[in-house]
Short mmCIF file of C-alpha atoms in Angstrom, two decimals:
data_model
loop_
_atom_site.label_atom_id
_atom_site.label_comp_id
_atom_site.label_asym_id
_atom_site.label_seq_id
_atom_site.Cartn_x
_atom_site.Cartn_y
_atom_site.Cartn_z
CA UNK A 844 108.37 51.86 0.00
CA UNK A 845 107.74 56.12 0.57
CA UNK A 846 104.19 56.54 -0.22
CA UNK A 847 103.01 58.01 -3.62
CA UNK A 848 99.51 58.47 -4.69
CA UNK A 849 98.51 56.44 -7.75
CA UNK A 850 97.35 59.73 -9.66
CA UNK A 851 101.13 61.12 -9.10
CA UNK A 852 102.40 57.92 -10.00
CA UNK A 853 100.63 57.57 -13.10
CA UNK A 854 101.84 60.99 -13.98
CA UNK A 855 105.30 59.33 -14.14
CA UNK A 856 104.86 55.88 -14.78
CA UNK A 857 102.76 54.12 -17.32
CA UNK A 858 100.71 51.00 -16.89
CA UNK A 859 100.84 50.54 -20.79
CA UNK A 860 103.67 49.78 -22.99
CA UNK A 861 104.16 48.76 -26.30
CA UNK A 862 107.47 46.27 -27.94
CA UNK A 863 108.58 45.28 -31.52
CA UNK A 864 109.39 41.69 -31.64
CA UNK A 865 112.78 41.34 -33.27
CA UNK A 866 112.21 38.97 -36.92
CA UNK A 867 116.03 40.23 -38.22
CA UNK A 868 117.77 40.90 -35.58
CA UNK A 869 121.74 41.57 -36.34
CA UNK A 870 124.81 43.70 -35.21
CA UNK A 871 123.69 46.76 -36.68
CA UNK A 872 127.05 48.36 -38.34
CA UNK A 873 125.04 51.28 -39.41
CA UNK A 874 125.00 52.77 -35.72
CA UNK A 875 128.13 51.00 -34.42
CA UNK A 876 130.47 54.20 -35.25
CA UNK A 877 128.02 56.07 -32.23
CA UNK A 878 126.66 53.22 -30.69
CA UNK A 879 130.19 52.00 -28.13
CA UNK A 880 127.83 49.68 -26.73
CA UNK A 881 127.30 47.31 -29.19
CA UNK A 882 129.43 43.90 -29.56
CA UNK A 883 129.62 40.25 -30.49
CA UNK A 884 128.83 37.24 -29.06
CA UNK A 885 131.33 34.59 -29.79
CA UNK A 886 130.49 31.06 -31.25
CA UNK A 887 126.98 32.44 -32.17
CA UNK A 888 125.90 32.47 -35.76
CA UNK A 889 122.87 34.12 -37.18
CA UNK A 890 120.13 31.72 -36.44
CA UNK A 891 121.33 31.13 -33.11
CA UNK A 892 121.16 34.72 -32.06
CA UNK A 893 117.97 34.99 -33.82
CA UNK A 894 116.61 32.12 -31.66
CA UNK A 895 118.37 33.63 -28.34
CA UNK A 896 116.66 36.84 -29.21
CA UNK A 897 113.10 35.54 -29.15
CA UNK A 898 113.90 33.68 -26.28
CA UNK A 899 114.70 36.45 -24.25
CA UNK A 900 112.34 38.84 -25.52
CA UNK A 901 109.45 36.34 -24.74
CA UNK A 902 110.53 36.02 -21.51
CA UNK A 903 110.83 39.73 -21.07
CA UNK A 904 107.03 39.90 -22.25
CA UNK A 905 105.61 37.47 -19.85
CA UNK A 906 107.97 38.50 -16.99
CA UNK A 907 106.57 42.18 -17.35
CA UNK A 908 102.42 40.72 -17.88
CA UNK A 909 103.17 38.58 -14.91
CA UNK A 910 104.00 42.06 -13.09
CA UNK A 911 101.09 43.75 -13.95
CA UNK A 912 101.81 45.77 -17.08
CA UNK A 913 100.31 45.88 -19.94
CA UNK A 914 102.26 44.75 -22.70
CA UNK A 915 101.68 45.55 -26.37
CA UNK A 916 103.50 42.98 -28.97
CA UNK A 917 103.77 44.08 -32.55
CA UNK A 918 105.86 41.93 -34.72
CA UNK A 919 108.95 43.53 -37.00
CA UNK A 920 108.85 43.58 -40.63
CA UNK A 921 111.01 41.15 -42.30
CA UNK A 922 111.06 44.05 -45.07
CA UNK A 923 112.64 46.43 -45.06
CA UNK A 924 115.13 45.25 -42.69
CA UNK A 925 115.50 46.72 -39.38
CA UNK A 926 118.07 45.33 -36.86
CA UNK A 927 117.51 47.73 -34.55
CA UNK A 928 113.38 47.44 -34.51
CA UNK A 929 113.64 45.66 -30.91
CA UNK A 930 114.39 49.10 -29.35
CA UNK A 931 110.86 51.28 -30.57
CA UNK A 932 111.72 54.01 -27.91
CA UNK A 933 113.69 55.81 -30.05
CA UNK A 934 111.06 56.62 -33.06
CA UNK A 935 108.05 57.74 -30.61
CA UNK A 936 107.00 59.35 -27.73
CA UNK A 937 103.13 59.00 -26.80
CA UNK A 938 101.42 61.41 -24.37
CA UNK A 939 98.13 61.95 -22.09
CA UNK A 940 97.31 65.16 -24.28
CA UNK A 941 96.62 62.20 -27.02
CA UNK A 942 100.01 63.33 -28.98
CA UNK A 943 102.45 61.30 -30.48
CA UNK A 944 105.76 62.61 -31.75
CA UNK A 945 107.73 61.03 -34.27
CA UNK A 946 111.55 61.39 -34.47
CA UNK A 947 114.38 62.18 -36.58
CA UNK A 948 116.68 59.20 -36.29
CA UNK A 949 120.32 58.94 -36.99
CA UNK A 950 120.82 55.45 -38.94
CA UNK A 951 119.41 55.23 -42.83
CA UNK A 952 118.22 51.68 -41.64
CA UNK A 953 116.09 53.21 -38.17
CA UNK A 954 114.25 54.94 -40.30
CA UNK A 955 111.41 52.09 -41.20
CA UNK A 956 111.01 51.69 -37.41
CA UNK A 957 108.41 54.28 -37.97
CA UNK A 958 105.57 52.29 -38.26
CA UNK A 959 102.25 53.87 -39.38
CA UNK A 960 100.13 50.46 -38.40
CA UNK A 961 101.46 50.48 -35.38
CA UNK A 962 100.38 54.00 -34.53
CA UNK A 963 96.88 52.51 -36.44
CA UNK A 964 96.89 50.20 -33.60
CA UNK A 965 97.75 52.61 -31.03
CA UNK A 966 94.86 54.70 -31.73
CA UNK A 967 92.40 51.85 -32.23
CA UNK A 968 93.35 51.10 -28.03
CA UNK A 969 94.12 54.38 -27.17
CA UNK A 970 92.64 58.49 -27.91
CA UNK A 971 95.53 59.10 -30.36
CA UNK A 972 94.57 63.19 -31.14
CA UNK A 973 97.20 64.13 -32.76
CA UNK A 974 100.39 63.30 -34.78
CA UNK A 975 103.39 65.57 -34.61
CA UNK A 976 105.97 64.62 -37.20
CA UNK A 977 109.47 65.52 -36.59
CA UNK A 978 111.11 63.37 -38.80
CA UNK A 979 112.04 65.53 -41.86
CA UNK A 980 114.98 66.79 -39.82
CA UNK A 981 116.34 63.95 -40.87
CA UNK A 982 117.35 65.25 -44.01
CA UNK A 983 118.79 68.43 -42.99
CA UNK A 984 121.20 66.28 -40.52
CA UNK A 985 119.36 67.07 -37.22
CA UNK A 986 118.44 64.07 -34.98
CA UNK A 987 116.56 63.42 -32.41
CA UNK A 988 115.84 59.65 -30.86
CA UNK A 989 112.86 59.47 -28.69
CA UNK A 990 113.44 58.36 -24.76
CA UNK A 991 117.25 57.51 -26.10
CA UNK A 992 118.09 61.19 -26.48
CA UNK A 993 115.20 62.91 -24.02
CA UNK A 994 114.66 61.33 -20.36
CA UNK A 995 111.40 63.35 -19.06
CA UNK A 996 110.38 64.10 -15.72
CA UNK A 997 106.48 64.11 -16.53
CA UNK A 998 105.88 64.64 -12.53
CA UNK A 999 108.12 68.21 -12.90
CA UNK A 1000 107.54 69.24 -16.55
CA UNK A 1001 111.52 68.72 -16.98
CA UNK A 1002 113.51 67.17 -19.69
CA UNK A 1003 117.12 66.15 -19.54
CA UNK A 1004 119.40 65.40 -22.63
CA UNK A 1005 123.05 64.20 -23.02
CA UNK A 1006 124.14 65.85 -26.27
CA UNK A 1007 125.53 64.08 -28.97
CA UNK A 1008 125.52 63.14 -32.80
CA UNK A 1009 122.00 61.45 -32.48
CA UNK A 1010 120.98 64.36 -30.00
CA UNK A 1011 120.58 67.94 -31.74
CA UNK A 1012 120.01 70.61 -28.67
CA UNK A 1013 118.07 72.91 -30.95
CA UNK A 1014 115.83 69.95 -31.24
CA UNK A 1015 115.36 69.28 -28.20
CA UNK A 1016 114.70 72.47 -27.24
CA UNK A 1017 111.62 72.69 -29.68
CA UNK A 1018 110.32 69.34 -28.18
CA UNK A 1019 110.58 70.67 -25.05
CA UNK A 1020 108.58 74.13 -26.13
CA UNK A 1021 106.07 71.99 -27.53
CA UNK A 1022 105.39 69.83 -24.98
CA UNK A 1023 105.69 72.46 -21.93
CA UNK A 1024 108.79 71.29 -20.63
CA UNK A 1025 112.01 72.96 -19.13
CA UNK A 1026 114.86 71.48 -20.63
CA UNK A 1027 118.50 70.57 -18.77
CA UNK A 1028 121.35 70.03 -21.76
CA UNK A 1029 124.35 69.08 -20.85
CA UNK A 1030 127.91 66.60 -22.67
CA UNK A 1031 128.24 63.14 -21.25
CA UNK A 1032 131.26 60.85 -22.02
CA UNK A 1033 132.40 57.24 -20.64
CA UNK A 1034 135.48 56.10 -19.76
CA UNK A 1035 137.43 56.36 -23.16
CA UNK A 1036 136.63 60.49 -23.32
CA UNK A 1037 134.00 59.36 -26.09
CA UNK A 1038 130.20 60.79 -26.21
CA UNK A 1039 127.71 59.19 -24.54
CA UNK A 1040 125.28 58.03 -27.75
CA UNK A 1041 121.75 57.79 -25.59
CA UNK A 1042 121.12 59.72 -22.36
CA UNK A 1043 119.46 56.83 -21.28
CA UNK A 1044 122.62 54.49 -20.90
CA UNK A 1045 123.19 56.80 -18.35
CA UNK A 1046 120.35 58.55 -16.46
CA UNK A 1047 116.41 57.12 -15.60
CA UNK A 1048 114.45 59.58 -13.78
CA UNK A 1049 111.67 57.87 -11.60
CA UNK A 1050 108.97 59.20 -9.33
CA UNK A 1051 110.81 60.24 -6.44
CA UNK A 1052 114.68 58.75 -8.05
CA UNK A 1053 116.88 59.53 -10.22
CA UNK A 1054 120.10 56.87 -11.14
CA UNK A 1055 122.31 58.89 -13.03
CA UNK A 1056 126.48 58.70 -13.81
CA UNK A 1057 127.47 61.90 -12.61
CA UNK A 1058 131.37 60.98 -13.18
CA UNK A 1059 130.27 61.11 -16.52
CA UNK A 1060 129.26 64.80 -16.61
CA UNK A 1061 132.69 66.56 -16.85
CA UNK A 1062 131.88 69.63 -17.20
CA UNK A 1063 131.58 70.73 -13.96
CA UNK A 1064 129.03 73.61 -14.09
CA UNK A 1065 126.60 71.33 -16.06
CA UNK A 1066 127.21 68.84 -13.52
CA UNK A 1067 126.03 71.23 -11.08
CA UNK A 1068 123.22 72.45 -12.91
CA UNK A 1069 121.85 68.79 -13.50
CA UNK A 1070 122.25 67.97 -9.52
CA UNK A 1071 120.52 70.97 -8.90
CA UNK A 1072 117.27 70.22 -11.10
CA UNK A 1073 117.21 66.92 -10.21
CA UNK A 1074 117.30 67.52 -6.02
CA UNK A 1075 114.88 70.89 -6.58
CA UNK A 1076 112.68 68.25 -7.65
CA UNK A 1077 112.66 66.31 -4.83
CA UNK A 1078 114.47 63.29 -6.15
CA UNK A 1079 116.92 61.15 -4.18
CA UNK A 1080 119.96 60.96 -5.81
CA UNK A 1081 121.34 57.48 -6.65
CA UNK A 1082 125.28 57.72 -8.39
CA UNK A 1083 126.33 55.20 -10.42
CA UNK A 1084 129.94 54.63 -11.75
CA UNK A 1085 131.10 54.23 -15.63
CA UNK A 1086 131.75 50.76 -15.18
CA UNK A 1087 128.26 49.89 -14.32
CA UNK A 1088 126.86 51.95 -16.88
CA UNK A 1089 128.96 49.81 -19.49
CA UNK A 1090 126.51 47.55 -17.57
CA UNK A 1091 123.65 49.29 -18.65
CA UNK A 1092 122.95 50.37 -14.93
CA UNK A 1093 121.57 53.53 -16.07
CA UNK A 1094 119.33 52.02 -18.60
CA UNK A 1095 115.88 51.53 -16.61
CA UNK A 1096 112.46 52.47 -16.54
CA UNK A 1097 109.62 52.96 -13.51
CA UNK A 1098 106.86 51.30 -14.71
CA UNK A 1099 103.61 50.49 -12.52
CA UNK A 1100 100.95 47.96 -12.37
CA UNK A 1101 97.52 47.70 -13.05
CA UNK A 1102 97.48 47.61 -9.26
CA UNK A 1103 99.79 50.84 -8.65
CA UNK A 1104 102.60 48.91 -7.82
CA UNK A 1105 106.20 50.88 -8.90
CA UNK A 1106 107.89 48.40 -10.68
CA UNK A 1107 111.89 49.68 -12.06
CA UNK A 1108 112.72 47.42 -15.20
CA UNK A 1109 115.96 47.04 -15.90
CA UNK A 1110 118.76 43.84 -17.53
CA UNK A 1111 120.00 41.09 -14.95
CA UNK A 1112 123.44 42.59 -15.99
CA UNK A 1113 122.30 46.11 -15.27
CA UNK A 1114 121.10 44.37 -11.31
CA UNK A 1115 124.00 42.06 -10.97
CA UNK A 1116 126.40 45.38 -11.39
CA UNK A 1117 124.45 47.37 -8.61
CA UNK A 1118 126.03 47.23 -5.18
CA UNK A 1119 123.59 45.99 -2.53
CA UNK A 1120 123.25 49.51 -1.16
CA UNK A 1121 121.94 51.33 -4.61
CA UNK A 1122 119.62 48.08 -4.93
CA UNK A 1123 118.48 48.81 -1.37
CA UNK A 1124 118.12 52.49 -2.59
CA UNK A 1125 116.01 51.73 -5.29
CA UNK A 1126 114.00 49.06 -3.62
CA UNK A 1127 112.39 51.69 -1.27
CA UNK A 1128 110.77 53.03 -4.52
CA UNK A 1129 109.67 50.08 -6.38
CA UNK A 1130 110.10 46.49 -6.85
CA UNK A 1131 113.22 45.75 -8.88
CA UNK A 1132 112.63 43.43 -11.84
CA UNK A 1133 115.32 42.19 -14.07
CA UNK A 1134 115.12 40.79 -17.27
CA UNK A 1135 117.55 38.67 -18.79
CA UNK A 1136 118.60 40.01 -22.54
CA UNK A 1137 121.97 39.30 -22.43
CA UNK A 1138 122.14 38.82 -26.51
CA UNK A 1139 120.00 41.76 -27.09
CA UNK A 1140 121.62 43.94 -25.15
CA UNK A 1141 124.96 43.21 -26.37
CA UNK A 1142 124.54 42.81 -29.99
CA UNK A 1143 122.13 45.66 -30.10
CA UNK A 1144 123.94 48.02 -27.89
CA UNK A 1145 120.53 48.97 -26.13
CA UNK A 1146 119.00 47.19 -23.16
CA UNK A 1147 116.04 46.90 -21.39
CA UNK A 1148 114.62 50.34 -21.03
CA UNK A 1149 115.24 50.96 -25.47
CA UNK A 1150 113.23 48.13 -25.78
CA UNK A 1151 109.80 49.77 -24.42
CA UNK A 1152 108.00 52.67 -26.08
CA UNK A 1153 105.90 53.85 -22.85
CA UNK A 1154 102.19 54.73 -23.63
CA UNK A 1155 100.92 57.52 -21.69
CA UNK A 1156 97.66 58.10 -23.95
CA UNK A 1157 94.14 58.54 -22.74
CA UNK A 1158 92.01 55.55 -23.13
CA UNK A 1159 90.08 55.23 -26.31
CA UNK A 1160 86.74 57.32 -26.46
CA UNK A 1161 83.63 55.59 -26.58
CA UNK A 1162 81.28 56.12 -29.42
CA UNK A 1163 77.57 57.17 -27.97
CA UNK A 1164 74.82 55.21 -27.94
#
């Protein structure tokens, strides 16, 4: 693996993370018209993908604690009901300044996912200074989901969106004023000429990596802008195709251990469509670790990297003695 000190490394990848285990968890028709992800599994009925879901996000838990990260389990609400609670990266974004943004989200019913015991929690664990609210937006039309619409480079100060109907550039512009970032806009589409709903289905930025669909980037000066930022800042370039991003090959996340090892999470669909060259790629930068959600990902349209909100706070302050 290329050597990376642990305070770089921390810069981009969190030891801490925080899930929503799913209590309803359905085909969410509210996001479907956006969403060309989503689908059904035949033969399954509602308990049955209830069960499978739980299965496979308890798995996911203790594959990831097993690794080294720190894992932080909050239970959905049975009410109101929130289908799409399993994927928490869209509603926050939680930074070493001790900020947390919230976000303007698309779907009526994505809305609860804002949580405010959660972020109770948060800062009970965690310095939690501050609490910017974005999500009034949402009534003037203007969206803006978290890690789903923004993919930062932390390392760089660089943020990179895929603009869409959930993704507002305006919006991302501010969060990107606000937080000291430059950001790179650009139109993403898959194979059927229809937008790309979530950067993140196509594009994970690591440390020294970035996997991104460039095929998807038609326009060919944003293309070129895109390559540009992303090789100005050092990162090896690893292409992937629009059929493995129907895979969810772009949907990952470095993570690290409690011991500094890079982990890059990602689905056992998401692996199984890499070629053995991008695996060996990747595997010079961290240890590949994939989790199987095959119901969650395709009923919920999202896959592993929606399903964790990173934590990048401070550590809680200590009251004096």
């Amino acid at each position: 693996m290329h050597p990376t000190s642990p305070t770089q490394l921390h810069m981009q990848a969190t030891t801490s993370v925080f899930m929503v285990r799913p209590t309803r968890f359905t085909f969410n028709a509210e996001t479907a018209h956006s969403n060309h992800f989503q689908g059904f599994v035949a033969g399954l009925d509602d308990s049955a993908i209830q069960a499978r879901a739980f299965e496979e996000f308890d798995a996911m838990v203790a594959r990831l604690r097993a690794h080294g990260v720190q894992v932080l389990v909050f239970e959905d609400t049975a009410e109101p009901h929130t289908p799409d609670a399993v994927f928490p990266n869209n509603w926050g974004t939680f930074h070493p300044d001790g900020r947390a943004l919230l976000y303007p989200m698309c779907a009526l019913n994505r809305r609860a996912e804002r949580r405010p015991d959660i972020l109770e929690a948060l800062g009970q664990q965690f310095t939690l200074r501050e609490i910017v609210d974005l999500s009034g937006h949402e009534q003037q039309g203007r969206f803006l989901e978290g890690t789903g619409s923004i993919i930062f480079d932390h390392l760089h100060h660089v943020a990179y969106a895929c603009l869409s109907a959930r993704t507002e550039q305006a919006l991302f512009a501010e969060v990107c004023i606000r937080l000291g970032y430059r950001p790179v806009a650009f139109h993403a589409y898959d194979a059927l000429r229809q937008e790309i709903y979530h950067t993140n289905v196509m594009m994970c930025v690591g440390t020294e990596f970035a996997v991104i669909c460039l095929e998807s980037i038609t326009d060919a000066a944003e293309r070129t802008a895109v390559v540009a930022s992303l090789t100005g800042t050092g990162h090896e370039i690893i292409a992937i195709s629009l059929e493995q991003v129907a895979c969810f090959a772009g949907n990952m996340l470095e993570l690290r251990s409690a011991a500094g090892t890079p982990l890059l999470a990602m689905s056992q669909s998401a692996h199984n469509a890499l070629t053995p060259a991008q695996r060996h790629a990747l595997s010079q930068y961290a240890e590949l670790l994939p989790l199987a959600i095959p119901t969650i990902e395709t009923i919920g349209g999202g896959s592993a990297r929606c399903m964790l909100a990173e934590v990048f706070l401070p550590a809680a302050e200590k009251a004096g003695i």
